[in-house]
Coordinates of C-alpha atoms in Angstrom, one line a residue:
Chain K
X30 CA 0.1 -0.3 0.0
X31 CA 1.5 3.5 -0.7
X32 CA 1.1 5.9 2.2
X33 CA 2.0 9.6 2.3
X34 CA 5.0 11.3 4.2
X35 CA 2.2 12.3 6.3
X36 CA 0.9 9.1 7.0
X37 CA 4.5 7.6 7.5
X38 CA 4.6 10.6 10.1
X39 CA 1.8 9.6 12.2
X40 CA 3.0 5.7 12.0
X41 CA 5.9 6.5 13.6
X42 CA 5.0 8.8 16.3
X43 CA 2.5 6.4 17.5
X44 CA 4.8 3.3 17.6
X45 CA 7.9 2.3 18.8
X46 CA 10.5 -0.4 18.4
X47 CA 12.3 -0.2 14.8
X48 CA 14.5 -2.0 13.3
X49 CA 15.9 -0.2 10.2
X50 CA 16.9 -2.2 7.4
X51 CA 19.5 -1.2 4.8
X52 CA 20.7 -2.9 1.6
X53 CA 23.5 -5.3 1.5
X54 CA 27.0 -4.0 0.0
X55 CA 25.9 -1.0 1.8
X56 CA 26.8 2.8 0.3
X57 CA 26.5 6.3 1.5
X58 CA 22.7 7.1 0.8
X59 CA 21.2 3.8 2.4
X60 CA 23.7 4.1 5.9
X61 CA 22.9 7.8 5.3
X62 CA 19.4 7.6 5.5
X63 CA 19.2 4.7 8.2
X64 CA 21.5 6.7 10.6
X65 CA 19.7 9.7 9.7
X66 CA 16.1 8.0 10.7
X67 CA 17.4 6.2 13.6
X68 CA 18.8 9.1 15.2
X69 CA 15.7 11.3 14.9
X70 CA 13.5 8.5 16.4
X71 CA 16.0 8.0 19.2
X72 CA 15.5 11.8 19.7
X73 CA 11.9 11.5 20.2
X74 CA 12.4 8.7 22.6
X75 CA 11.8 6.2 20.5
X76 CA 14.0 2.4 20.2
X77 CA 15.5 2.4 16.6
X78 CA 18.6 0.3 15.9
X79 CA 20.0 0.4 12.2
X80 CA 21.0 -3.6 10.6
X81 CA 22.6 -4.1 7.4
X82 CA 23.8 -7.6 6.3
X83 CA 27.2 -7.0 6.0
X84 CA 30.3 -5.5 7.7
X85 CA 29.9 -1.9 7.6
X86 CA 33.2 -0.4 5.4
X87 CA 35.3 1.9 7.7
X88 CA 34.6 5.1 5.9
X89 CA 30.9 5.1 6.7
X90 CA 31.7 5.4 10.3
X91 CA 31.4 8.6 10.3
X92 CA 27.5 8.0 9.9
X93 CA 26.5 6.2 13.1
X94 CA 28.2 8.4 15.3
X95 CA 26.1 9.7 18.1
X96 CA 23.8 6.7 17.3
X97 CA 22.6 5.0 20.9
X98 CA 23.1 1.1 20.9
X99 CA 19.9 0.0 22.0
X100 CA 19.0 -3.6 22.7
X101 CA 15.7 -4.4 22.3
X102 CA 13.1 -6.4 20.1
X103 CA 11.6 -4.6 17.3
X104 CA 7.7 -4.3 16.8
X105 CA 8.0 -2.4 13.5
X106 CA 10.4 -3.7 10.6
X107 CA 11.4 -0.5 8.1
X108 CA 13.7 -0.6 5.2
X109 CA 15.4 2.4 3.3
X110 CA 16.6 2.8 -0.1
X111 CA 16.0 -1.2 -0.8
X112 CA 14.6 -1.7 -4.2
X113 CA 14.1 -5.6 -3.5
X114 CA 14.3 -7.9 -1.0
X115 CA 16.9 -9.9 -2.3
X116 CA 18.7 -6.9 -1.4
X117 CA 18.5 -6.9 1.9
X118 CA 21.7 -9.7 2.0
X119 CA 22.0 -12.9 3.2
X120 CA 21.4 -12.0 7.5
X121 CA 18.3 -10.0 7.0
X122 CA 16.9 -12.4 4.3
X123 CA 14.5 -13.5 7.4
X124 CA 13.1 -10.0 7.5
X125 CA 11.7 -10.2 3.9
X126 CA 8.5 -10.9 4.4
X127 CA 7.9 -8.5 7.5
X128 CA 8.7 -5.0 6.5
X129 CA 6.2 -2.9 7.7
X130 CA 7.5 0.4 6.1
X131 CA 9.4 0.6 2.7
X132 CA 11.0 4.4 1.8
X133 CA 13.1 4.4 -1.1
X134 CA 13.9 6.1 -4.5
X135 CA 14.0 3.2 -6.8
X136 CA 11.5 3.7 -9.5
X137 CA 12.3 -0.2 -10.0
X138 CA 11.2 -0.5 -6.1
X139 CA 9.7 -4.4 -5.4
X140 CA 6.3 -2.9 -3.3
X141 CA 7.4 -5.8 -1.1
X142 CA 6.4 -4.0 2.3
X143 CA 2.8 -3.6 4.1
X144 CA 3.4 0.2 3.1
X145 CA 5.7 2.2 0.8
X146 CA 6.6 5.5 0.1
X147 CA 8.4 5.5 -3.4
X148 CA 9.7 9.0 -4.6
X149 CA 11.4 8.0 -8.0
X150 CA 12.2 12.0 -8.5
X151 CA 14.5 12.0 -5.7
X152 CA 18.5 11.7 -6.1
X153 CA 18.5 9.7 -2.8
X154 CA 16.7 8.4 -0.8
X155 CA 18.4 10.7 2.0
X156 CA 16.2 13.4 0.8
X157 CA 13.0 12.0 1.4
X158 CA 14.5 11.2 4.8
X159 CA 15.1 15.0 5.4
X160 CA 11.7 15.8 4.2
X161 CA 10.3 13.1 6.9
X162 CA 12.3 14.1 9.7
X163 CA 11.2 17.5 9.2
X164 CA 7.6 16.6 9.0
X165 CA 8.3 14.8 12.0
X166 CA 9.5 18.4 13.7
X167 CA 12.7 16.7 15.0
X168 CA 16.0 19.5 14.8
X169 CA 18.0 18.3 12.3
X170 CA 21.3 18.4 14.1
X171 CA 24.9 18.7 12.3
X172 CA 25.0 14.6 13.1
X173 CA 21.5 13.7 11.3
X174 CA 23.4 16.2 8.3
X175 CA 26.4 14.7 8.1
X176 CA 23.9 11.6 6.9
X177 CA 21.7 13.1 4.6
X178 CA 24.6 15.0 2.8
X179 CA 26.5 11.6 2.8
X180 CA 23.4 10.2 1.4
X181 CA 23.0 13.2 -1.6
X182 CA 26.6 13.6 -2.6
X183 CA 27.1 9.7 -2.4
X184 CA 24.3 8.9 -4.7
X185 CA 25.0 11.8 -7.1
X186 CA 28.7 10.9 -7.5
X187 CA 29.2 14.2 -6.0
X188 CA 27.0 16.2 -7.6
X189 CA 28.1 14.6 -10.7
X190 CA 25.4 12.5 -11.8
X191 CA 22.4 13.8 -13.7
X192 CA 20.0 12.7 -10.9
X193 CA 20.9 15.6 -9.1
X194 CA 17.8 18.0 -8.9
X195 CA 17.9 21.6 -7.8
X196 CA 16.7 20.1 -4.3
X197 CA 19.4 17.9 -4.1
X198 CA 21.6 21.3 -3.7
X199 CA 19.3 23.2 -1.4
X200 CA 19.2 20.6 0.6
X201 CA 22.7 20.3 0.9
X202 CA 23.2 23.9 1.3
X203 CA 20.7 23.8 4.5
X204 CA 23.0 20.7 5.8
X205 CA 26.1 23.0 5.4
X206 CA 24.6 25.5 7.4
X207 CA 24.3 22.4 10.3
X208 CA 28.1 23.1 10.5
X209 CA 29.2 20.0 8.8
X210 CA 32.0 19.8 6.9
X211 CA 31.4 18.8 3.5
X212 CA 34.8 18.8 2.5
X213 CA 36.0 16.3 4.7
X214 CA 32.9 13.7 3.7
X215 CA 33.5 14.4 0.1
X216 CA 37.5 13.8 0.6
X217 CA 36.5 10.4 2.8
X218 CA 33.9 9.1 0.1
X219 CA 35.3 10.0 -3.2
X220 CA 39.5 11.0 -2.6
X221 CA 40.5 7.4 -0.6
X222 CA 41.4 4.7 -2.7
X223 CA 42.4 1.1 -1.1
X224 CA 46.1 0.0 -2.2
X225 CA 44.3 -2.7 -4.3
X226 CA 42.6 -0.4 -6.1
X227 CA 45.2 1.8 -6.7
X228 CA 47.2 -1.5 -7.8
X229 CA 44.3 -2.5 -10.1
X230 CA 44.0 1.1 -11.5
X231 CA 48.1 0.8 -12.3
X232 CA 47.9 -2.5 -14.0
X233 CA 44.6 -1.5 -15.9
X234 CA 46.3 2.1 -17.3
X235 CA 49.2 -0.3 -19.0
X236 CA 46.7 -2.2 -20.8
X237 CA 45.1 0.5 -22.5
X238 CA 45.3 0.5 -26.4
X239 CA 44.1 3.2 -28.9
X240 CA 42.2 2.6 -32.0
X241 CA 40.8 4.5 -34.8
X242 CA 42.7 7.6 -34.7
X243 CA 42.6 7.4 -30.9
X244 CA 38.8 7.6 -31.1
X245 CA 38.6 4.3 -29.5
X246 CA 40.2 3.5 -26.0
X247 CA 40.5 -0.3 -25.0
X248 CA 41.6 -1.4 -21.5
X249 CA 41.0 -5.2 -19.8
X250 CA 41.4 -6.7 -16.9
X251 CA 42.2 -10.1 -16.4
X252 CA 41.1 -12.8 -13.3
X253 CA 45.4 -12.8 -12.7
X254 CA 45.7 -9.0 -12.4
X255 CA 42.9 -9.0 -9.7
X256 CA 44.7 -11.8 -7.9
X257 CA 47.9 -10.1 -8.1
X258 CA 46.3 -6.7 -7.1
X259 CA 44.3 -8.6 -4.2
X260 CA 41.4 -6.7 -5.5
X261 CA 37.9 -7.4 -4.6
X262 CA 34.5 -6.3 -6.3
X263 CA 34.7 -2.6 -4.9
X264 CA 38.2 -1.9 -5.7
X265 CA 36.8 -3.1 -9.7
X266 CA 33.7 -0.9 -9.7
X267 CA 33.9 1.8 -11.8
X268 CA 37.1 0.8 -13.9
X269 CA 34.8 0.8 -16.8
X270 CA 34.6 4.7 -17.2
X271 CA 38.4 4.8 -17.4
X272 CA 38.6 5.0 -21.4
X273 CA 36.3 7.3 -21.7
X274 CA 37.6 9.9 -19.6
X275 CA 40.9 10.2 -22.3
X276 CA 40.3 13.6 -24.8
X277 CA 38.8 12.5 -27.8
X278 CA 38.2 9.3 -27.0
X279 CA 34.4 8.2 -28.5
X280 CA 34.1 4.8 -27.7
X281 CA 35.5 3.6 -24.1
X282 CA 36.0 -0.5 -24.0
X283 CA 36.6 -2.5 -21.0
X284 CA 37.0 -6.4 -21.2
X285 CA 37.0 -8.2 -17.8
X286 CA 37.5 -11.8 -17.4
X287 CA 35.0 -13.6 -15.9
X288 CA 35.6 -17.0 -13.6
X289 CA 34.5 -19.2 -16.4
X290 CA 37.3 -17.6 -18.8
X291 CA 34.0 -15.3 -20.9
X292 CA 35.3 -11.7 -21.2
X293 CA 32.2 -9.5 -19.9
X294 CA 32.7 -6.3 -22.1
X295 CA 31.5 -2.7 -21.1
X296 CA 31.3 -0.2 -23.6
X297 CA 30.7 3.4 -23.5
X298 CA 30.2 6.0 -25.9
X299 CA 29.7 9.7 -26.5
X300 CA 27.6 11.8 -28.7
X301 CA 26.0 10.2 -31.6
X302 CA 27.5 6.4 -31.1
X303 CA 25.2 3.8 -29.9
X304 CA 26.6 1.5 -27.4
X305 CA 23.6 -0.8 -27.3
X306 CA 23.5 -0.9 -31.0
X307 CA 28.0 -2.4 -30.6
X308 CA 26.5 -5.1 -28.1
X309 CA 23.7 -6.0 -30.0
X310 CA 26.0 -7.6 -31.9
X311 CA 27.1 -9.9 -29.4
X312 CA 23.3 -11.0 -27.8
X313 CA 24.3 -8.1 -25.4
X314 CA 22.5 -4.5 -25.3
X315 CA 22.0 -1.3 -22.9
X316 CA 21.3 2.0 -23.2
X317 CA 22.9 4.6 -26.1
X318 CA 25.8 5.7 -23.8
X319 CA 26.4 2.4 -21.9
X320 CA 26.0 -1.3 -23.0
X321 CA 27.3 -4.3 -22.8
X322 CA 28.0 -7.9 -23.7
X323 CA 29.7 -11.4 -23.2
X324 CA 32.3 -12.8 -25.2
X325 CA 33.4 -16.4 -24.7
X326 CA 36.6 -16.0 -26.6
X327 CA 40.4 -15.8 -25.1
X328 CA 41.5 -12.3 -24.8
X329 CA 43.0 -11.4 -28.3
X330 CA 40.0 -13.1 -30.3
X331 CA 37.3 -11.4 -27.8
X332 CA 39.4 -7.7 -28.2
X333 CA 39.3 -8.1 -32.4
X334 CA 35.8 -8.8 -32.2
X335 CA 34.5 -6.0 -30.1
X336 CA 37.0 -3.4 -32.0
X337 CA 35.8 -4.7 -35.1
X338 CA 32.2 -3.8 -34.0
X339 CA 33.5 -0.5 -32.8
X340 CA 35.0 0.1 -36.1
X341 CA 31.7 -0.8 -38.4
X342 CA 30.0 1.8 -35.4
X343 CA 32.3 4.6 -36.8
X344 CA 31.8 3.6 -40.7
X345 CA 29.6 6.3 -42.0
X346 CA 29.9 9.0 -39.2
Chain N
X28 CA 38.9 52.4 -5.0
X29 CA 36.3 50.0 -3.0
X30 CA 33.0 50.3 -4.7
X31 CA 29.4 48.6 -4.3
X32 CA 27.9 46.4 -6.4
X33 CA 25.0 48.6 -6.9
X34 CA 28.0 51.2 -7.8
X35 CA 29.1 48.5 -10.5
X36 CA 25.5 48.4 -11.4
X37 CA 25.7 52.2 -12.3
X38 CA 28.8 52.4 -13.8
X39 CA 27.9 49.3 -16.0
X40 CA 24.6 50.8 -17.3
X41 CA 25.9 54.5 -18.0
X42 CA 29.1 53.6 -20.0
X43 CA 29.6 51.4 -23.1
X44 CA 32.5 49.3 -25.1
X45 CA 33.8 46.9 -22.3
X46 CA 36.7 45.0 -22.6
X47 CA 36.6 42.2 -20.0
X48 CA 39.9 40.7 -19.1
X49 CA 40.5 37.1 -18.0
X50 CA 43.5 35.6 -16.4
X51 CA 46.1 33.6 -18.2
X52 CA 46.2 30.1 -17.8
X53 CA 42.5 30.0 -17.7
X54 CA 40.3 28.4 -15.5
X55 CA 36.3 27.9 -15.3
X56 CA 35.7 30.6 -13.4
X57 CA 37.8 33.3 -15.1
X58 CA 35.9 32.2 -18.4
X59 CA 32.3 31.5 -16.7
X60 CA 32.2 34.9 -15.1
X61 CA 34.2 36.9 -18.3
X62 CA 31.4 35.3 -20.7
X63 CA 28.6 35.8 -18.0
X64 CA 29.0 39.4 -18.1
X65 CA 29.9 40.1 -21.7
X66 CA 26.6 38.0 -22.6
X67 CA 24.4 40.2 -19.7
X68 CA 26.2 43.3 -21.0
X69 CA 25.4 42.8 -25.0
X70 CA 21.8 41.7 -23.8
X71 CA 21.4 45.4 -22.7
X72 CA 22.6 46.5 -26.0
X73 CA 26.3 47.5 -25.1
X74 CA 29.3 46.1 -27.0
X75 CA 31.5 43.6 -24.9
X76 CA 34.6 41.0 -25.6
X77 CA 36.5 38.9 -23.3
X78 CA 40.0 38.8 -23.8
X79 CA 42.3 36.4 -22.3
X80 CA 45.8 35.8 -23.0
X81 CA 46.1 32.1 -23.4
X82 CA 44.2 30.5 -26.3
X83 CA 41.1 28.8 -24.7
X84 CA 41.5 25.1 -23.9
X85 CA 38.9 23.5 -25.8
X86 CA 36.7 22.3 -23.2
X87 CA 35.7 25.8 -22.3
X88 CA 34.5 26.6 -25.4
X89 CA 31.0 25.7 -23.7
X90 CA 31.3 29.1 -22.2
X91 CA 31.8 31.4 -25.2
X92 CA 28.4 29.8 -27.2
X93 CA 26.3 32.8 -28.5
X94 CA 28.4 35.5 -27.2
X95 CA 28.4 37.8 -30.3
X96 CA 32.0 38.4 -31.6
X97 CA 32.6 42.8 -31.7
X98 CA 34.7 44.7 -32.9
X99 CA 35.3 47.7 -31.3
X100 CA 37.8 50.3 -29.3
X101 CA 37.5 49.4 -25.6
X102 CA 36.2 52.4 -23.5
X103 CA 36.3 50.5 -20.4
X104 CA 38.6 47.6 -19.1
X105 CA 37.1 45.1 -16.7
X106 CA 39.0 42.5 -15.1
X107 CA 37.7 39.6 -13.2
X108 CA 39.3 36.7 -11.2
X109 CA 42.5 38.3 -11.7
X110 CA 44.3 39.2 -8.4
X111 CA 47.5 40.5 -9.4
X112 CA 48.2 42.5 -13.0
X113 CA 51.1 39.9 -13.5
X114 CA 48.5 36.9 -14.1
X115 CA 46.8 39.1 -17.0
X116 CA 49.5 37.4 -18.9
X117 CA 51.9 38.6 -21.8
X118 CA 49.3 39.3 -24.3
X119 CA 47.1 41.5 -21.6
X120 CA 50.0 42.9 -19.8
X121 CA 49.2 46.1 -21.8
X122 CA 46.4 46.7 -19.8
X123 CA 47.9 46.3 -16.3
X124 CA 47.4 50.0 -15.6
X125 CA 44.3 51.0 -17.4
X126 CA 41.7 48.3 -15.3
X127 CA 38.9 50.7 -14.5
X128 CA 37.1 48.0 -12.7
X129 CA 38.2 44.8 -10.9
X130 CA 35.3 42.4 -9.6
X131 CA 37.3 38.9 -8.0
X132 CA 36.8 36.9 -5.2
X133 CA 41.2 36.6 -3.9
X134 CA 41.7 37.9 -0.8
X135 CA 45.1 38.1 -1.8
X136 CA 43.8 41.0 -4.7
X137 CA 46.7 43.5 -5.5
X138 CA 43.9 46.4 -5.6
X139 CA 45.9 47.5 -9.0
X140 CA 42.1 48.9 -10.7
X141 CA 40.5 52.1 -10.4
X142 CA 37.7 50.7 -8.7
X143 CA 37.4 47.1 -7.4
X144 CA 34.6 44.7 -5.6
X145 CA 36.7 41.8 -3.7
X146 CA 34.4 39.2 -2.3
X147 CA 36.7 36.9 -0.2
X148 CA 33.9 34.6 1.1
X149 CA 32.6 33.7 -2.3
X150 CA 33.7 30.4 -3.8
X151 CA 33.9 31.7 -7.1
X152 CA 34.0 35.0 -8.8
X153 CA 31.1 33.5 -10.8
X154 CA 28.9 33.8 -7.4
X155 CA 29.6 37.7 -7.8
X156 CA 28.9 38.0 -11.4
X157 CA 25.4 36.1 -10.7
X158 CA 24.0 38.9 -8.2
X159 CA 25.7 41.7 -10.5
X160 CA 23.6 40.4 -13.4
X161 CA 20.1 40.0 -11.1
X162 CA 21.2 43.7 -10.2
X163 CA 21.4 44.4 -13.5
X164 CA 17.9 43.0 -14.2
X165 CA 19.2 40.6 -17.2
X166 CA 17.8 38.1 -17.2
X167 CA 19.7 35.0 -16.5
X168 CA 19.4 32.6 -19.7
X169 CA 20.6 29.2 -20.2
X170 CA 23.7 30.3 -21.8
X171 CA 24.6 32.6 -18.8
X172 CA 23.4 29.6 -16.4
X173 CA 26.3 27.3 -18.1
X174 CA 28.7 30.0 -17.1
X175 CA 27.7 30.8 -13.5
X176 CA 28.1 26.8 -12.6
X177 CA 31.2 26.2 -14.3
X178 CA 32.6 28.7 -12.4
X179 CA 31.4 27.8 -9.2
X180 CA 31.8 23.8 -9.5
X181 CA 35.4 24.1 -11.2
X182 CA 36.4 26.6 -8.3
X183 CA 35.0 24.2 -5.5
X184 CA 36.7 21.2 -7.3
X185 CA 33.0 19.7 -7.8
X186 CA 31.5 21.0 -4.7
X187 CA 34.4 19.7 -2.8
X188 CA 36.8 22.2 -1.6
X189 CA 36.4 23.4 1.6
X190 CA 35.3 27.1 0.1
X191 CA 31.9 26.1 -1.2
X192 CA 29.2 27.5 0.7
X193 CA 25.4 27.1 1.1
X194 CA 25.2 30.1 -1.5
X195 CA 27.3 27.8 -4.3
X196 CA 25.0 25.2 -3.2
X197 CA 21.8 27.5 -3.8
X198 CA 22.9 29.6 -6.7
X199 CA 23.9 26.0 -8.9
X200 CA 20.4 25.0 -7.6
X201 CA 18.9 28.3 -9.4
X202 CA 21.6 27.4 -12.6
X203 CA 19.9 23.8 -12.8
X204 CA 16.3 25.6 -12.9
X205 CA 17.3 27.3 -16.4
X206 CA 17.8 24.2 -17.9
X207 CA 21.7 23.4 -17.8
X208 CA 22.6 19.8 -18.0
X209 CA 25.2 20.2 -15.2
X210 CA 26.4 16.2 -15.2
X211 CA 27.4 16.9 -18.9
X212 CA 29.3 20.1 -17.6
X213 CA 30.9 18.5 -14.7
X214 CA 31.8 15.7 -17.3
X215 CA 33.5 17.8 -19.7
X216 CA 35.4 19.8 -16.6
X217 CA 36.2 16.7 -14.2
X218 CA 36.5 13.4 -16.1
X219 CA 38.7 14.4 -19.3
X220 CA 41.9 13.6 -19.2
X221 CA 44.7 14.4 -21.6
X222 CA 46.3 11.5 -23.2
X223 CA 49.6 13.3 -21.7
X224 CA 47.8 13.1 -18.3
X225 CA 47.1 9.8 -18.4
X226 CA 50.8 8.7 -19.0
X227 CA 52.0 10.6 -16.4
X228 CA 49.4 9.0 -13.9
X229 CA 50.6 6.0 -15.0
X230 CA 54.2 6.5 -14.7
X231 CA 53.6 8.1 -11.5
X232 CA 51.8 5.1 -10.1
X233 CA 54.8 2.7 -11.0
X234 CA 56.7 5.1 -8.8
X235 CA 54.5 4.8 -5.7
X236 CA 56.6 3.5 -2.4
X237 CA 55.5 3.0 0.8
X238 CA 57.2 3.8 4.3
X239 CA 56.0 3.1 8.2
X240 CA 54.1 0.6 8.1
X241 CA 52.4 2.5 4.9
X242 CA 51.2 5.8 6.6
X243 CA 53.6 7.4 4.4
X244 CA 52.9 7.1 0.5
X245 CA 56.0 8.7 -2.0
X246 CA 55.6 9.3 -5.4
X247 CA 58.0 11.1 -7.6
X248 CA 58.0 12.9 -11.2
X249 CA 61.4 13.7 -13.1
X250 CA 61.5 15.7 -16.3
X251 CA 62.7 12.5 -17.9
X252 CA 59.1 11.0 -17.4
X253 CA 57.3 14.2 -17.9
X254 CA 58.9 14.2 -21.5
X255 CA 58.4 10.9 -22.1
X256 CA 54.1 11.8 -21.5
X257 CA 54.5 15.2 -23.7
X258 CA 53.1 16.5 -20.7
X259 CA 52.5 20.2 -19.9
X260 CA 51.8 22.0 -16.8
X261 CA 48.0 21.7 -16.6
X262 CA 49.0 17.6 -17.4
X263 CA 51.1 17.7 -14.1
X264 CA 48.4 19.7 -11.9
X265 CA 47.5 17.5 -8.7
X266 CA 49.3 14.9 -8.8
X267 CA 50.7 16.0 -5.3
X268 CA 47.2 14.9 -4.4
X269 CA 47.6 11.2 -5.2
X270 CA 49.7 9.6 -2.4
X271 CA 47.6 10.8 0.2
X272 CA 44.5 9.4 -1.6
X273 CA 45.7 5.7 -0.7
X274 CA 43.5 4.4 2.2
X275 CA 45.4 4.5 6.0
X276 CA 47.8 7.5 4.3
X277 CA 48.6 9.6 6.6
X278 CA 51.5 11.4 4.9
X279 CA 51.5 11.6 1.4
X280 CA 54.9 12.7 -0.5
X281 CA 55.4 14.3 -3.9
X282 CA 58.9 15.1 -5.6
X283 CA 59.4 16.7 -8.9
X284 CA 62.4 17.4 -10.5
X285 CA 62.9 21.1 -11.4
X286 CA 64.7 22.4 -15.0
X287 CA 67.7 23.1 -12.4
X288 CA 67.8 19.7 -11.2
X289 CA 66.5 20.4 -7.7
X290 CA 63.5 18.4 -6.4
X291 CA 60.3 20.2 -5.2
X292 CA 58.7 18.5 -2.8
X293 CA 54.8 19.0 -1.7
X294 CA 53.7 17.1 1.4
X295 CA 50.0 16.7 2.1
X296 CA 49.0 15.5 5.3
X297 CA 45.9 13.8 7.6
X298 CA 44.6 14.7 10.9
X299 CA 47.6 16.1 13.6
X300 CA 50.8 15.5 11.0
X301 CA 51.7 19.3 10.4
X302 CA 53.1 19.2 7.3
X303 CA 54.6 22.7 7.5
X304 CA 56.5 21.4 10.5
X305 CA 58.0 18.9 8.5
X306 CA 59.0 21.1 5.3
X307 CA 60.5 23.6 7.8
X308 CA 63.5 21.3 8.5
X309 CA 64.7 22.1 4.7
X310 CA 63.7 25.8 4.8
X311 CA 60.1 25.4 3.2
X312 CA 56.8 25.8 4.8
X313 CA 52.9 26.0 4.3
X314 CA 50.0 24.9 6.1
X315 CA 49.3 22.3 8.5
X316 CA 48.0 19.8 6.1
X317 CA 49.7 20.9 2.9
X318 CA 53.5 22.4 2.9
X319 CA 56.5 22.1 0.4
X320 CA 60.5 22.9 0.4
X321 CA 63.0 22.6 -2.5
X322 CA 65.8 20.0 -2.2
X323 CA 68.9 20.4 -4.3
X324 CA 69.9 16.9 -3.9
X325 CA 69.7 14.0 -6.3
X326 CA 66.3 11.7 -6.5
X327 CA 67.5 9.1 -3.6
X328 CA 69.2 11.3 -1.2
X329 CA 66.2 14.0 -1.5
X330 CA 63.7 11.2 -0.9
X331 CA 65.8 9.8 1.8
X332 CA 65.9 13.2 3.5
X333 CA 62.1 13.9 3.1
X334 CA 61.2 10.3 4.3
X335 CA 63.6 10.8 7.2
X336 CA 61.5 14.0 8.1
X337 CA 58.2 12.2 8.1
X338 CA 59.7 9.3 10.3
X339 CA 60.5 12.0 12.7
X340 CA 57.3 13.7 12.6
X341 CA 55.7 10.2 13.2
X342 CA 57.7 9.7 16.5
X343 CA 55.8 10.2 19.7
X344 CA 52.5 10.4 17.5

């Protein structure tokens, strides 16, 4: 059942003992939203607790500062920024069919809760939580502001993605006025790299090749490279954006070796080149600017096939 | 003479034929401010023209779109975002003692103009220009909004630096509402690297060494590396921030070989380690978190000296 923010407000005011669930592989928005709401509820005298299936990465420790560790049994279960119960992760899956209230900004939300508030136009769930806390009449203190700002800045890629709206900026302005150190938050969230990430980036840059008068750049990541760098999934995230960053490159291609030896290919394009059309040659697909496909060949063959397809896409341009 | 924005307004309204000067090695703020003001003046029927000593880098071409190319002799000279006449650059130095109006956000401004408006609390000169255009009664159109937003996002490092204020965010929100594509502006300004930049980064990552249980990371850039990468000054900008980005690193050191073989050292620190104190050992100085010094030795000796000084700073922590 879809409910309004006012109805959520009444619900929260008249109940107690809330567990607030985040999604697995937690990010700044799910943790920022959960901790902001938890703190707001605690400030109104309620019992509230944030649960996450995974260990919280160290950089997010700024979000739970000042949260009281309360031991209690939940009467009500809330999920924030969780689009699908599958995303709760192993340790929280037991709550899948017990979620009373779901607050989320993913249009794709599976509507798994008894009550839900989904606002797809919000860049971050934290923006919804900001409105909700105001409606609850709880004063946004510096610690809540840290959580809200972190949710917004991380989900907008530091205000770089197309999802950032005037509201994202205006709420952030309000949060700055609560005395947060936005500079330090952004440094923690964006400018810190693990040594493994650094090592994998170094290796990946060594593989970069250019084709078609440097309008196409190709990198690859093998399992051997990942092993050497001791890299995990999050260390490898976003590597596919590297080739297209090079000046003059219209098509950036990343080949990543999977466990079964198949190469997973990511294609990123500029202007009027369709990434989806390139990948459809191999049974893949995606969007105009970003698409993917799988190539079950060894590296050299896979690279030649995708580079040829890029060449075909350039023809007649 | 210091004047108010209202006085600038009267000045502009009652005069005509303006040259607007930017600083050399132009950036998004000086060009954004100049083009926004130029367009606003042209919209009120004035002759106005932006001048820069240097060739404008291609990525800033979005800022001059829609500006009419007017040929006229200047009656009045305005400078924007120029802290010192030395920064006008070779081709504009002839205007050094002829500047009627200086609009700037650098506290360090040398007060070289007949009239000036300096607002050190602004993250970008573009914020001042925004206020001025509103005062002039000129409607901010999409093209002016692109200029204002670009000035703010570039001078705040994409809202990452400590200089970004609530006003920076709120003006940006207003600019988004004029229909600009902030995502694309940020991609052009931040996520595009020259091949030389990429090559120098690749080489620099290869030089990274860790000391003191990885609390200190050191990189170096030699003239040979710069030559090999065909890198220019702007390609090398910001390399000094790389070592401190590594998780767990408290002190990041960058040694850069100068023309005379001396190594210029940049030290960046976290928490309670003073970068200035480390550099003062060698006659250098700076701030708590960022400082520099010169070491007239060959690479190995220079590196040993600065690493030893870092070790000394760690002692007793």
